[in-house]
């Protein structure tokens, strides 16, 4: 069974703290993604990675960085957390559809981060 | 996807009726579309997909329709059940330089009334 796990379901941090969100997938997927989800705004892409040590900025990368040292693990880092980064963070992974197969992304359960 | 503000559009449907959830997408170059379902406290889950060279695809109790002329996607759920209550997102796929990314719509909340 396909599995994407995230290190925490709920997290409370103070303004200015460095925050690490971890994501692990067990499907040997090339692609991994970090989104944030806010009411009425849907899912917005922060960063994605299509290979180990590779990363690409998404639509809202400001204030975030990522790390992918191993294929199965993709970390999202908030260098100095701010209150406007309070959100639900979702990690996803997928194969690259080289052979015209599905673009389906598999999502983790999410981490609800509150920055006070 | 464009923002529709802080309030999620809601569709209320009587149990057993059919549901139609609509989505407008933004990029005429998008070549692949997916519908996701997100239940409370969970990550989005794949429902059905469709490629741009098709205009209709059917799954179990679900049908996706694609109208490229007006850049519109719809999800039809037959005989809606209480377990269908969730937020539904469409996503368009843009392929660039050997990889791809989604652009998600803002979502529609489906409420199934008993």
Coordinates of N, CA and C in Angstrom, one line a residue, chain B residues 2 11 17 19 29 36 64 74 85 94 102-103 111:
Chain B
X2 N -7.6 30.4 -9.4 CA -7.8 31.7 -8.9 C -8.4 31.7 -7.5
X11 N -21.7 22.8 -2.2 CA -22.8 22.2 -2.9 C -23.5 21.2 -2.0
X17 N -29.2 11.5 -4.9 CA -29.2 12.4 -6.1 C -27.8 12.4 -6.7
X19 N -24.5 14.5 -8.2 CA -23.8 15.7 -7.9 C -23.0 16.1 -9.1
X29 N -2.6 25.3 -22.3 CA -1.6 24.3 -22.6 C -1.6 23.1 -21.7
X36 N -9.4 15.4 -7.1 CA -9.0 14.9 -5.8 C -10.2 15.1 -4.9
X64 N -15.9 12.3 -15.4 CA -15.3 13.6 -15.6 C -15.5 14.0 -17.0
X74 N -15.7 19.1 -15.2 CA -16.7 18.8 -14.2 C -16.6 17.4 -13.7
X85 N -19.3 13.1 1.2 CA -19.1 14.5 1.8 C -17.6 14.7 2.0
X94 N 0.8 21.0 -15.8 CA 1.7 21.7 -16.7 C 3.0 21.0 -16.7
X102 N 1.3 20.6 -10.7 CA -0.1 20.8 -10.7 C -0.4 22.3 -10.4
X103 N -1.5 22.7 -10.9 CA -2.2 23.9 -10.4 C -3.5 23.5 -9.9
X111 N -21.7 18.7 0.5 CA -22.4 18.2 1.7 C -23.6 17.3 1.2

